[in-house]
Coordinates of C-alpha atoms and ligand atoms in Angstrom, one line a residue:
T1 CA 27.8 -13.6 0.2
P2 CA 31.0 -13.4 2.3
L3 CA 30.5 -15.1 5.7
S4 CA 31.3 -11.9 7.5
Q5 CA 28.2 -10.3 6.1
I6 CA 25.7 -13.1 7.1
R7 CA 23.7 -13.1 10.3
N8 CA 21.4 -16.0 11.1
F9 CA 18.9 -15.6 13.9
S10 CA 15.6 -16.8 15.2
I11 CA 13.0 -15.2 17.3
I12 CA 12.1 -16.9 20.6
A13 CA 9.1 -15.8 22.6
H14 CA 6.2 -17.1 24.6
I15 CA 3.0 -17.4 22.6
D16 CA 1.3 -14.1 21.9
H17 CA 4.3 -12.0 22.9
G18 CA 4.6 -10.7 19.3
K19 CA 7.0 -12.9 17.4
S20 CA 5.0 -13.0 14.2
T21 CA 4.2 -9.3 14.3
L22 CA 7.8 -8.5 14.8
A23 CA 8.9 -10.8 12.0
D24 CA 6.4 -9.0 9.7
R25 CA 7.8 -5.7 10.7
L26 CA 11.4 -6.7 10.0
I27 CA 10.4 -8.0 6.5
Q28 CA 8.5 -4.8 5.8
R29 CA 11.3 -2.5 7.0
T30 CA 13.9 -4.3 4.9
G31 CA 11.8 -4.1 1.8
G32 CA 10.8 -7.8 1.5
L33 CA 7.2 -6.9 0.8
A34 CA 5.5 -3.7 -0.2
E35 CA 3.0 -2.5 2.4
R36 CA 0.0 -3.6 0.4
E37 CA 1.3 -7.1 0.1
M38 CA 1.5 -7.6 3.8
S39 CA -1.2 -10.0 4.9
A40 CA -2.0 -9.9 8.6
Q41 CA 0.8 -12.3 9.3
V42 CA 3.0 -13.3 6.5
L43 CA 4.9 -16.0 8.2
D44 CA 1.9 -18.0 9.4
N45 CA 0.8 -19.8 6.2
M46 CA -2.2 -21.8 7.2
D47 CA -5.5 -20.4 8.2
I48 CA -5.5 -22.5 11.3
E49 CA -2.2 -21.1 12.4
K50 CA -3.5 -17.6 12.0
E51 CA -6.5 -18.4 14.1
R52 CA -4.6 -20.1 16.8
G53 CA -1.7 -17.8 16.5
I54 CA 0.7 -20.6 16.4
T55 CA 3.4 -21.0 13.9
I56 CA 3.6 -24.7 13.1
K57 CA 5.9 -25.0 10.2
A58 CA 9.2 -23.2 10.5
Q59 CA 9.8 -20.7 7.7
T60 CA 12.8 -18.6 7.0
V61 CA 13.1 -15.2 5.3
R62 CA 16.2 -13.6 3.9
L63 CA 16.4 -9.9 4.7
Q64 CA 18.8 -7.2 3.3
W65 CA 20.0 -4.6 5.8
K66 CA 22.9 -2.2 5.4
G67 CA 25.0 -4.5 3.2
H68 CA 24.3 -7.6 5.2
V69 CA 22.2 -10.7 4.6
L70 CA 20.0 -11.5 7.6
N71 CA 18.3 -14.8 7.7
L72 CA 15.3 -14.8 10.0
M73 CA 14.2 -18.2 11.0
D74 CA 10.7 -18.5 12.4
T75 CA 10.3 -21.4 14.9
P76 CA 7.3 -23.2 16.2
G77 CA 6.4 -22.0 19.6
H78 CA 4.8 -25.0 21.2
V79 CA 6.2 -27.9 23.3
D80 CA 4.9 -30.5 20.9
F81 CA 7.4 -29.3 18.3
A82 CA 10.3 -29.0 20.6
Y83 CA 12.6 -31.0 18.3
E84 CA 11.9 -28.8 15.3
V85 CA 12.6 -25.8 17.5
S86 CA 15.9 -27.3 18.5
R87 CA 16.9 -27.9 14.9
S88 CA 15.9 -24.3 13.9
L89 CA 18.0 -23.0 16.7
A90 CA 21.0 -25.1 15.7
A91 CA 20.9 -23.4 12.3
C92 CA 21.4 -19.9 13.9
E93 CA 24.1 -18.0 15.7
G94 CA 21.8 -15.8 17.7
A95 CA 18.3 -15.2 18.8
L96 CA 16.0 -12.3 19.5
L97 CA 14.3 -12.9 22.8
V98 CA 10.9 -11.2 22.6
V99 CA 9.2 -10.6 25.9
D100 CA 5.9 -8.8 26.3
A101 CA 6.4 -5.6 28.3
A102 CA 3.1 -6.2 30.1
Q103 CA 3.3 -9.9 30.7
G104 CA 7.0 -10.5 31.5
V105 CA 8.8 -13.8 31.3
E106 CA 6.7 -17.0 30.8
A107 CA 7.4 -20.7 30.9
Q108 CA 7.8 -21.1 27.2
T109 CA 10.1 -18.1 27.1
L110 CA 12.3 -19.9 29.6
A111 CA 12.3 -23.3 27.9
N112 CA 13.2 -21.7 24.5
V113 CA 15.8 -19.4 25.9
Y114 CA 17.6 -22.2 27.7
Q115 CA 17.7 -24.2 24.5
S116 CA 19.1 -21.1 22.8
I117 CA 21.8 -20.7 25.4
E118 CA 22.6 -24.4 24.9
H119 CA 23.3 -23.6 21.3
D120 CA 25.7 -20.9 22.4
H121 CA 23.5 -18.2 20.9
E122 CA 24.1 -14.5 21.3
I123 CA 20.7 -13.5 22.8
L124 CA 19.3 -10.0 22.1
P125 CA 16.4 -9.2 24.4
V126 CA 13.6 -7.2 22.9
I127 CA 11.0 -5.8 25.2
N128 CA 7.9 -5.6 23.0
K129 CA 4.5 -3.9 23.3
I130 CA 5.9 -0.9 25.0
D131 CA 2.9 1.0 23.5
L132 CA 0.5 -0.8 25.9
P133 CA -0.6 1.3 28.8
A134 CA 0.1 -1.7 31.1
A135 CA 3.7 -2.0 29.8
E136 CA 6.4 -2.0 32.5
P137 CA 9.6 -2.3 30.5
E138 CA 12.0 -1.6 33.3
K139 CA 10.4 -4.2 35.5
V140 CA 10.6 -6.7 32.6
R141 CA 14.2 -5.8 32.0
T142 CA 15.0 -6.7 35.7
E143 CA 12.9 -9.8 35.4
I144 CA 14.9 -11.0 32.3
E145 CA 18.1 -10.5 34.3
D146 CA 16.8 -12.1 37.5
V147 CA 14.9 -15.0 36.0
I148 CA 16.9 -15.9 32.9
G149 CA 20.3 -14.6 34.1
I150 CA 21.3 -12.7 31.0
D151 CA 22.4 -9.1 30.6
A152 CA 19.4 -7.0 29.6
S153 CA 21.0 -3.6 29.9
H154 CA 21.1 -3.3 26.1
A155 CA 17.6 -4.7 25.5
V156 CA 15.7 -2.9 22.8
L157 CA 12.4 -1.4 23.8
A158 CA 10.0 -2.0 20.9
S159 CA 6.5 -2.0 19.7
A160 CA 6.2 -4.4 16.7
K161 CA 2.7 -3.1 16.3
S162 CA 3.5 0.6 16.1
G163 CA 6.9 0.1 14.5
I164 CA 9.0 1.4 17.4
G165 CA 12.6 0.1 17.8
I166 CA 12.7 -1.8 14.5
D167 CA 15.9 -0.1 13.1
E168 CA 17.6 -0.6 16.5
I169 CA 16.8 -4.3 16.4
L170 CA 18.2 -4.7 12.9
D171 CA 21.3 -2.8 13.8
A172 CA 21.8 -4.9 16.9
I173 CA 21.5 -8.1 14.9
V174 CA 24.4 -6.9 12.6
E175 CA 26.5 -5.6 15.5
R176 CA 26.0 -8.3 18.2
I177 CA 25.2 -11.6 16.5
P178 CA 28.3 -13.4 15.3
A179 CA 28.8 -14.2 11.7
P180 CA 28.7 -17.9 10.8
T181 CA 31.8 -19.9 10.1
G182 CA 32.5 -22.7 7.6
D183 CA 34.8 -23.8 4.8
A184 CA 33.4 -23.5 1.3
D185 CA 35.9 -26.1 -0.1
A186 CA 35.2 -28.8 2.5
P187 CA 32.9 -31.7 1.7
L188 CA 29.3 -30.6 1.9
K189 CA 27.5 -30.7 5.2
A190 CA 24.0 -29.2 5.3
M191 CA 21.4 -29.6 8.0
L192 CA 17.8 -30.4 7.1
V193 CA 16.0 -27.9 9.2
D194 CA 12.4 -28.4 7.9
S195 CA 10.5 -29.9 5.1
W196 CA 7.0 -29.6 3.8
Y197 CA 5.0 -30.7 0.8
D198 CA 4.1 -28.2 -1.8
P199 CA 1.6 -29.3 -4.5
Y200 CA 3.7 -27.6 -7.2
L201 CA 7.2 -28.1 -6.1
G202 CA 6.9 -31.4 -4.3
V203 CA 8.8 -31.6 -1.0
V204 CA 10.6 -28.4 -0.2
I205 CA 13.6 -28.7 2.1
L206 CA 14.9 -25.9 4.2
V207 CA 18.6 -26.3 4.8
R208 CA 21.5 -24.6 6.7
V209 CA 24.8 -25.2 5.0
M210 CA 27.6 -25.8 7.5
E211 CA 30.5 -26.7 5.2
G212 CA 30.9 -26.9 1.4
T213 CA 28.4 -25.7 -1.2
L214 CA 25.0 -26.9 -2.4
K215 CA 24.4 -26.4 -6.1
K216 CA 21.6 -26.9 -8.5
G217 CA 22.3 -30.1 -10.5
Q218 CA 24.3 -31.6 -7.7
Q219 CA 23.8 -35.2 -6.6
I220 CA 23.3 -35.2 -2.8
K221 CA 23.0 -37.9 -0.2
F222 CA 20.9 -37.9 2.9
M223 CA 23.2 -39.4 5.5
Q224 CA 20.6 -40.7 7.9
A225 CA 18.0 -41.9 5.4
G226 CA 20.7 -43.2 3.1
T227 CA 19.0 -42.0 -0.1
T228 CA 20.4 -39.9 -2.9
H229 CA 18.7 -37.2 -4.9
L230 CA 19.4 -34.7 -7.7
I231 CA 18.9 -31.1 -6.7
D232 CA 16.7 -29.4 -9.2
R233 CA 16.2 -26.1 -7.4
V234 CA 18.1 -23.9 -5.0
G235 CA 16.7 -20.7 -3.5
C236 CA 15.6 -18.6 -0.7
F237 CA 12.5 -16.8 0.5
R238 CA 12.3 -13.0 0.6
P239 CA 9.6 -14.1 1.6
K240 CA 8.7 -14.7 -2.1
I241 CA 10.6 -17.5 -3.7
E242 CA 13.9 -16.4 -5.3
Q243 CA 16.0 -19.0 -7.2
L244 CA 19.7 -19.1 -6.7
T245 CA 22.6 -21.0 -8.2
D246 CA 24.0 -22.2 -5.0
L247 CA 24.1 -21.9 -1.2
G248 CA 27.5 -21.5 0.5
P249 CA 28.6 -22.1 4.1
G250 CA 26.6 -20.2 6.7
E251 CA 23.7 -19.7 4.3
I252 CA 20.1 -20.7 4.8
G253 CA 17.8 -21.5 1.9
F254 CA 15.7 -24.2 0.3
I255 CA 16.2 -26.9 -2.2
T256 CA 13.9 -29.2 -4.1
A257 CA 14.9 -32.6 -5.5
Q258 CA 11.8 -34.3 -6.9
I259 CA 11.0 -35.9 -3.5
K260 CA 7.4 -36.9 -3.1
D261 CA 7.1 -37.8 0.5
V262 CA 8.2 -35.7 3.6
A263 CA 8.9 -38.9 5.4
Q264 CA 12.1 -39.1 3.2
A265 CA 13.2 -35.7 4.3
R266 CA 13.3 -35.9 8.1
V267 CA 14.2 -32.9 10.2
G268 CA 17.8 -33.2 11.5
D269 CA 19.2 -35.3 8.7
T270 CA 22.5 -34.3 7.1
L271 CA 22.8 -33.6 3.4
T272 CA 26.2 -34.3 1.8
D273 CA 27.7 -34.6 -1.7
A274 CA 27.0 -38.1 -3.1
K275 CA 30.4 -38.1 -4.9
R276 CA 32.5 -36.4 -2.2
P277 CA 30.6 -37.2 1.1
A278 CA 31.5 -35.9 4.5
A279 CA 33.0 -38.4 6.8
E280 CA 30.5 -37.8 9.6
P281 CA 27.0 -36.5 9.7
L282 CA 26.1 -33.5 11.9
E283 CA 25.3 -34.2 15.5
G284 CA 21.9 -34.4 17.1
F285 CA 19.8 -36.3 14.7
K286 CA 16.7 -37.7 16.4
E287 CA 13.8 -39.7 14.9
V288 CA 10.7 -38.1 16.4
Q289 CA 8.1 -40.6 17.6
P290 CA 4.4 -40.0 18.2
V291 CA 3.7 -40.1 21.9
V292 CA -0.1 -39.6 22.1
F293 CA -2.5 -41.9 20.2
C294 CA -6.2 -41.8 19.6
G295 CA -8.8 -43.3 17.3
L296 CA -10.4 -41.1 14.7
F297 CA -13.7 -42.4 13.3
P298 CA -16.1 -40.9 10.8
V299 CA -19.5 -40.2 12.3
D300 CA -21.1 -41.3 9.1
A301 CA -19.6 -44.7 8.2
N302 CA -19.9 -43.8 4.5
D303 CA -17.2 -41.2 5.0
F304 CA -14.5 -43.8 5.8
E305 CA -12.9 -43.6 2.3
K306 CA -13.0 -39.8 2.5
L307 CA -11.3 -39.9 5.9
R308 CA -8.6 -42.2 4.5
E309 CA -7.8 -39.9 1.6
S310 CA -7.8 -36.8 3.8
I311 CA -5.5 -38.4 6.4
S312 CA -3.2 -39.5 3.7
K313 CA -3.0 -36.0 2.3
L314 CA -2.3 -34.4 5.7
R315 CA 0.4 -37.0 6.3
L316 CA 2.1 -35.8 3.0
N317 CA 3.0 -32.7 5.0
D318 CA 3.7 -34.1 8.4
A319 CA 5.9 -37.1 8.8
S320 CA 5.7 -36.9 12.6
F321 CA 2.1 -38.0 12.6
S322 CA 1.2 -41.7 12.0
F323 CA -1.9 -43.6 11.2
E324 CA -3.1 -47.2 10.7
M325 CA -6.5 -48.7 10.2
E326 CA -8.5 -49.6 13.3
T327 CA -11.9 -51.3 13.7
S328 CA -14.0 -50.8 16.8
A329 CA -17.1 -52.8 17.6
A330 CA -18.7 -49.5 18.7
L331 CA -17.5 -47.1 16.1
G332 CA -16.8 -49.2 13.0
F333 CA -13.9 -48.5 10.7
G334 CA -11.5 -45.7 11.5
F335 CA -7.8 -45.0 12.1
R336 CA -5.5 -45.2 15.1
C337 CA -3.4 -42.0 14.8
G338 CA -0.2 -41.0 16.6
F339 CA 0.8 -37.4 17.4
L340 CA 3.7 -35.6 19.0
G341 CA 1.4 -34.2 21.7
L342 CA -2.1 -33.0 22.4
L343 CA -1.9 -29.8 20.5
H344 CA -0.6 -31.7 17.5
L345 CA -3.7 -34.0 17.8
E346 CA -6.0 -31.0 18.0
I347 CA -4.4 -29.4 14.9
I348 CA -4.8 -32.5 12.8
Q349 CA -8.3 -33.1 14.1
E350 CA -9.3 -29.6 13.3
R351 CA -7.8 -29.6 9.9
L352 CA -9.7 -32.8 9.0
T353 CA -12.9 -31.3 10.2
R354 CA -12.5 -27.9 8.6
E355 CA -10.4 -28.4 5.5
Y356 CA -11.9 -31.7 4.6
D357 CA -15.3 -31.2 6.0
L358 CA -15.4 -34.4 8.0
D359 CA -17.5 -35.2 11.1
L360 CA -15.3 -37.1 13.4
I361 CA -15.4 -39.0 16.7
T362 CA -12.2 -38.9 18.6
T363 CA -11.5 -41.5 21.2
A364 CA -9.8 -40.7 24.5
P365 CA -6.1 -39.9 23.9
S366 CA -3.7 -42.5 25.2
V367 CA 0.0 -42.6 25.7
V368 CA 2.2 -45.6 24.7
Y369 CA 2.5 -48.1 27.5
K370 CA 5.3 -50.7 27.6
I371 CA 4.0 -54.0 28.8
E372 CA 6.2 -56.9 30.0
L373 CA 4.4 -60.2 29.5
T374 CA 4.5 -63.1 31.9
H375 CA 6.5 -66.3 31.2
G376 CA 9.0 -64.5 29.0
G377 CA 6.3 -63.5 26.6
G378 CA 8.4 -60.4 25.6
Q379 CA 7.5 -56.7 25.6
I380 CA 4.8 -55.0 23.7
D381 CA 4.1 -51.3 23.0
L382 CA 0.4 -50.6 23.7
H383 CA -1.1 -47.8 21.7
N384 CA -4.7 -48.6 22.2
P385 CA -6.4 -49.5 25.6
A386 CA -8.7 -51.8 23.6
D387 CA -5.7 -54.1 22.9
M388 CA -4.7 -54.5 26.5
P389 CA -3.8 -58.1 27.2
D390 CA -5.5 -60.1 29.8
P391 CA -4.3 -59.0 33.3
N392 CA -2.9 -62.4 34.1
R393 CA -0.6 -62.3 31.1
I394 CA 0.9 -59.0 32.3
E395 CA 4.0 -59.0 34.4
T396 CA 4.5 -55.2 34.5
I397 CA 3.2 -52.1 32.8
A398 CA 5.3 -48.9 32.4
E399 CA 4.1 -45.5 31.4
P400 CA 5.9 -42.4 30.1
W401 CA 6.7 -39.6 32.6
I402 CA 7.4 -36.0 32.0
E403 CA 9.1 -33.2 33.8
A404 CA 6.9 -30.1 33.7
T405 CA 7.9 -26.5 34.5
I406 CA 5.0 -24.4 35.5
Y407 CA 5.1 -20.6 35.9
V408 CA 2.2 -19.1 37.9
P409 CA 1.3 -16.0 39.8
D410 CA 1.5 -16.7 43.6
E411 CA -2.3 -16.2 44.1
Y412 CA -3.1 -19.3 42.0
L413 CA -0.2 -21.4 43.2
G414 CA -2.3 -23.4 45.7
S415 CA -4.8 -24.7 43.2
I416 CA -2.1 -25.5 40.7
L417 CA -0.2 -27.5 43.2
K418 CA -3.3 -29.4 44.1
L419 CA -3.9 -30.1 40.4
C420 CA -0.4 -31.6 40.1
Q421 CA -0.9 -33.6 43.3
D422 CA -4.2 -35.0 42.0
R423 CA -2.5 -36.0 38.8
R424 CA 0.1 -38.1 40.7
G425 CA 2.7 -35.4 40.4
I426 CA 6.0 -35.4 42.3
Q427 CA 7.2 -32.0 43.3
K428 CA 10.9 -31.4 42.4
N429 CA 11.4 -27.8 42.9
L430 CA 9.5 -24.6 43.9
T431 CA 11.0 -21.1 43.6
Y432 CA 9.6 -17.6 43.8
V433 CA 10.6 -14.6 41.7
G434 CA 8.8 -11.3 41.9
G435 CA 5.2 -12.4 42.7
R436 CA 5.4 -15.5 40.7
A437 CA 6.3 -19.1 41.4
Q438 CA 8.1 -21.6 39.3
A439 CA 7.2 -25.2 40.1
T440 CA 8.9 -28.2 38.7
Y441 CA 7.0 -31.5 38.8
E442 CA 7.4 -35.0 37.5
L443 CA 4.1 -36.2 36.2
P444 CA 2.8 -39.3 34.3
L445 CA 2.1 -38.1 30.7
N446 CA -1.1 -40.1 30.9
E447 CA -2.4 -37.7 33.5
V448 CA -1.5 -34.7 31.4
V449 CA -2.9 -35.8 28.0
F450 CA -6.6 -35.5 29.0
D451 CA -7.2 -32.0 30.1
F452 CA -4.3 -30.9 32.3
Y453 CA -3.5 -27.8 30.2
D454 CA -7.1 -26.7 30.1
R455 CA -7.4 -27.1 33.8
L456 CA -4.2 -25.3 34.4
K457 CA -5.4 -22.4 32.4
S458 CA -8.8 -22.2 33.9
L459 CA -7.5 -22.5 37.5
S460 CA -5.1 -19.7 36.9
K461 CA -7.5 -17.5 34.8
G462 CA -5.1 -18.0 32.0
Y463 CA -2.0 -16.8 33.8
A464 CA -0.1 -20.1 34.4
S465 CA 2.2 -21.2 31.7
F466 CA 3.5 -24.7 31.2
D467 CA 6.3 -26.5 29.4
Y468 CA 7.5 -30.1 29.6
H469 CA 9.8 -32.8 28.3
Q470 CA 9.8 -36.5 28.5
I471 CA 12.0 -38.2 31.1
G472 CA 11.4 -41.9 30.4
Y473 CA 9.3 -44.8 31.5
R474 CA 8.3 -45.9 35.0
E475 CA 6.4 -48.9 36.2
G476 CA 2.9 -48.2 37.6
D477 CA -0.1 -49.9 39.0
L478 CA -2.2 -49.4 35.8
V479 CA -5.4 -51.1 34.9
K480 CA -7.9 -51.0 32.1
M481 CA -11.2 -49.5 33.0
G482 CA -14.1 -50.5 30.7
I483 CA -17.4 -48.7 30.3
L484 CA -20.6 -50.7 29.8
V485 CA -23.8 -49.2 28.5
N486 CA -26.8 -51.6 29.0
E487 CA -24.3 -54.4 29.8
E488 CA -22.5 -53.9 26.5
P489 CA -18.8 -52.8 26.6
V490 CA -18.2 -49.6 24.7
D491 CA -14.6 -50.2 23.5
A492 CA -14.1 -46.6 22.4
L493 CA -14.6 -45.4 26.0
S494 CA -12.2 -47.8 27.7
M495 CA -9.1 -46.2 29.1
I496 CA -6.0 -47.1 31.1
V497 CA -5.9 -45.6 34.5
H498 CA -3.9 -45.8 37.7
R499 CA -5.6 -48.0 40.3
A500 CA -5.5 -45.2 42.8
T501 CA -7.5 -42.8 40.5
A502 CA -9.7 -45.4 38.8
E503 CA -12.7 -44.9 41.0
V504 CA -12.8 -41.2 40.7
R505 CA -12.4 -41.4 36.9
G506 CA -15.0 -44.1 36.6
R507 CA -17.5 -42.2 38.7
G508 CA -17.0 -39.1 36.7
M509 CA -17.4 -41.0 33.5
V510 CA -20.7 -42.8 34.4
E511 CA -22.1 -39.6 35.9
R512 CA -21.4 -37.7 32.7
L513 CA -22.8 -40.4 30.5
K514 CA -25.9 -40.4 32.5
E515 CA -26.4 -36.8 31.7
L516 CA -25.5 -37.2 28.0
I517 CA -27.3 -40.3 26.9
P518 CA -30.9 -39.6 26.1
R519 CA -33.6 -41.7 27.8
H520 CA -34.9 -44.7 26.0
L521 CA -38.1 -46.7 26.4
F522 CA -36.3 -49.0 28.9
K523 CA -33.9 -48.6 31.8
I524 CA -30.2 -48.3 30.9
P525 CA -27.5 -49.2 33.4
I526 CA -24.1 -47.5 32.9
Q527 CA -21.1 -49.1 34.6
A528 CA -17.4 -48.6 34.9
A529 CA -15.6 -51.8 35.5
I530 CA -12.1 -53.1 36.0
G531 CA -11.9 -56.7 34.9
G532 CA -15.2 -58.1 36.1
K533 CA -15.5 -55.7 39.0
V534 CA -17.9 -52.8 38.7
I535 CA -16.4 -49.7 40.4
A536 CA -19.1 -47.2 39.6
R537 CA -22.7 -47.4 38.4
E538 CA -25.6 -45.1 37.3
T539 CA -28.9 -45.9 35.8
I540 CA -30.9 -43.9 33.2
S541 CA -34.5 -44.3 33.9
A542 CA -37.0 -45.3 31.2
M543 CA -38.9 -42.7 29.2
R544 CA -42.7 -43.0 29.2
K545 CA -44.0 -41.6 26.0
D546 CA -42.6 -41.5 22.5
V547 CA -42.1 -38.2 20.8
T548 CA -45.1 -38.3 18.5
A549 CA -47.6 -39.4 21.1
K550 CA -48.8 -35.9 21.8
C551 CA -49.6 -35.5 18.1
Y552 CA -52.0 -38.4 17.8
G553 CA -55.2 -37.5 16.1
G554 CA -53.7 -34.1 15.4
D555 CA -51.5 -32.4 12.8
A556 CA -50.0 -34.9 10.3
T557 CA -47.3 -32.5 9.0
R558 CA -46.1 -31.7 12.5
K559 CA -45.9 -35.4 13.1
R560 CA -43.9 -36.0 10.0
K561 CA -41.6 -33.1 10.9
L562 CA -40.9 -34.7 14.2
L563 CA -40.1 -38.0 12.7
D564 CA -37.8 -36.4 10.1
K565 CA -36.0 -34.6 12.9
Q566 CA -35.6 -37.9 14.7
K567 CA -34.2 -39.5 11.6
K568 CA -31.7 -36.7 11.1
G569 CA -30.7 -37.1 14.7
K570 CA -30.2 -40.8 14.1
A571 CA -27.5 -40.2 11.5
K572 CA -25.4 -38.7 14.3
M573 CA -26.1 -41.6 16.7
R574 CA -24.2 -44.7 17.3
E575 CA -26.1 -47.8 18.2
Y576 CA -25.1 -50.0 21.1
G577 CA -27.2 -53.0 20.9
S578 CA -30.5 -51.3 21.5
V579 CA -29.0 -48.0 22.9
S580 CA -28.3 -45.0 20.8
I581 CA -25.6 -42.6 21.9
P582 CA -25.4 -39.2 20.2
Q583 CA -22.0 -38.1 18.9
E584 CA -21.9 -35.1 21.3
A585 CA -22.2 -37.5 24.2
F586 CA -19.1 -39.2 23.1
I587 CA -17.1 -36.1 22.7
A588 CA -18.3 -34.7 26.0
A589 CA -17.8 -38.0 27.8
L590 CA -14.2 -38.1 26.6
R591 CA -13.4 -34.7 28.0
M592 CA -12.4 -35.1 31.6
G593 CA -14.5 -33.1 34.1
Ligands
GDP601 P1 3.2 -14.6 18.5 O1 2.3 -15.6 19.1 O2 4.4 -14.4 19.4 O3 3.6 -14.8 17.1 O4 2.4 -13.2 18.6 P2 1.7 -12.4 17.5 O5 2.7 -11.6 16.7 O6 0.7 -13.2 16.8 O7 1.0 -11.3 18.4 C1 0.1 -11.6 19.4 C2 -0.9 -10.4 19.6 O8 -0.2 -9.3 20.1 C3 -1.5 -9.9 18.3 O9 -2.8 -9.6 18.6 C4 -0.7 -8.7 17.9 O10 -1.4 -7.8 17.2 C5 -0.3 -8.2 19.3 N1 1.0 -7.4 19.3 C6 2.1 -7.8 18.8 N2 3.1 -6.9 19.0 C7 2.5 -5.9 19.6 C8 2.9 -4.6 20.1 O11 4.1 -4.2 20.0 N3 2.0 -3.8 20.7 C9 0.7 -4.2 20.9 N4 -0.1 -3.4 21.6 N5 0.3 -5.4 20.5 C10 1.1 -6.2 19.8
MG602 MG1 3.1 -16.4 15.7

């Protein structure tokens, strides 16, 4: 295809504003799929994504419109996948900015649109859902201009659901988004935009060719990884796979090259010709590192091998998630896993539970702390509170901080500001636009990983939106808080907290555990402690009778049933010395109140 007839664009939107629905419409209108082939949402592959409405893996579809080739790149919409979003945007010359006509501009819209502007994109605003009775397209048009600062006079008014405005959007893409540039005869430079594991094809790599040509049978080199591979397939998605002989400059498509592991095909790498390599890789490669860690343990110790296999399989498709074996006195054998963020954690946890049918205990999420040891003992990265060195060996501890942008209707602002304050937030900025406030805070990531997002949503009845990026490490007065049940430390419940908030956290934890741990035949003290010092304490009083007592002399089958029930319950319990803690108690205790 001649460069002048190619248009590469992505769709940016806040979650639920209609990105996937619009993508489906565009595919349908340009004949990519017959009506009957349209599943509810073509671009969202995995069941989980459909349910959560989140597009995790970027996918790209080649559309045909009035003699032009339009490459639509779907991007993940969540903060955890910010780097993938940035690579997808770097592969395009323009973006459709989809804004819900009833909701207006939200925090994620802002974060994504600013990234898009940074990539010099031509931005085409689309005001979607104009079919809704609550739609206020003109108000939203003004909001786009006031808040984002781009011209919205030509914004297309659309309904992805009812099919209004679809042709106008396609025409606007051709007319307004610039064609890509690039020299077909230059040494090959292609950006690795995404990669995923396919059981039939092996690792599939999505690329955007910048210069030169990618061909089937070509020997290519990954400039960051330093590996070479033979291309055995070149193609594109319409959205069905179509094989091609080559991909020229400006084109987006996929290749396969007998690669077995996605870790060898990292997003952002540059592909070049092994025989005639480019002098320099493309800019902006970044190795993504997990930022949130937690332990995953099987409820049933016999499931450990199954957990290992399942985790290994998931990792085939996701190089950004890490795992290594961990043993816990309380929970037995499991894995310490690293994630890009909390949502990433939840997705993996949910897939293990659902797709692999595993019952899991997840320990409290923790960030990575940097600890400077005394006497020139060097620096360590702490991924697990259980590995915290003795306090007198610690010179300083530093924790990661983020800058968060929160967008919230005025009426909820007070409670949101209090939430940020309680989480050690430092206010950086506060502005008002049309009944809503935009607050910028610096916050320790540690205070956000627990339940910040849930709190934010519930305090604002779902109206607040939130986005963040990391801003580096800062020293803090951080201590390890341990939990003791019947004088025994429960390692899985220990956490690193700021000294100023330790008592509140500790109190909350022991109070919750008191509610959650069933009574036993003896008294059980529950304590939160820092070092040897107890900072909070509760006691579970003893139970008088055992469950079968009331059946004595009576019905034998009823008694057996009760005992059976007890036995089943046991399978889900963890023993602490002489105390049994039900699995739900763990999960509930680990959720911050
Ligand atoms: P995404 O999260 O941005 O990909 O949003 P989706 O495409 O999944 O849409 C979120 C919800 O909005 C779904 O329930 C859609 O059916 C609905 N939706 C999308 N576009 C429209 C529209 O134009 N009108 C109405 N009424 N609903 C829409
Ligand atoms: Mg979607």
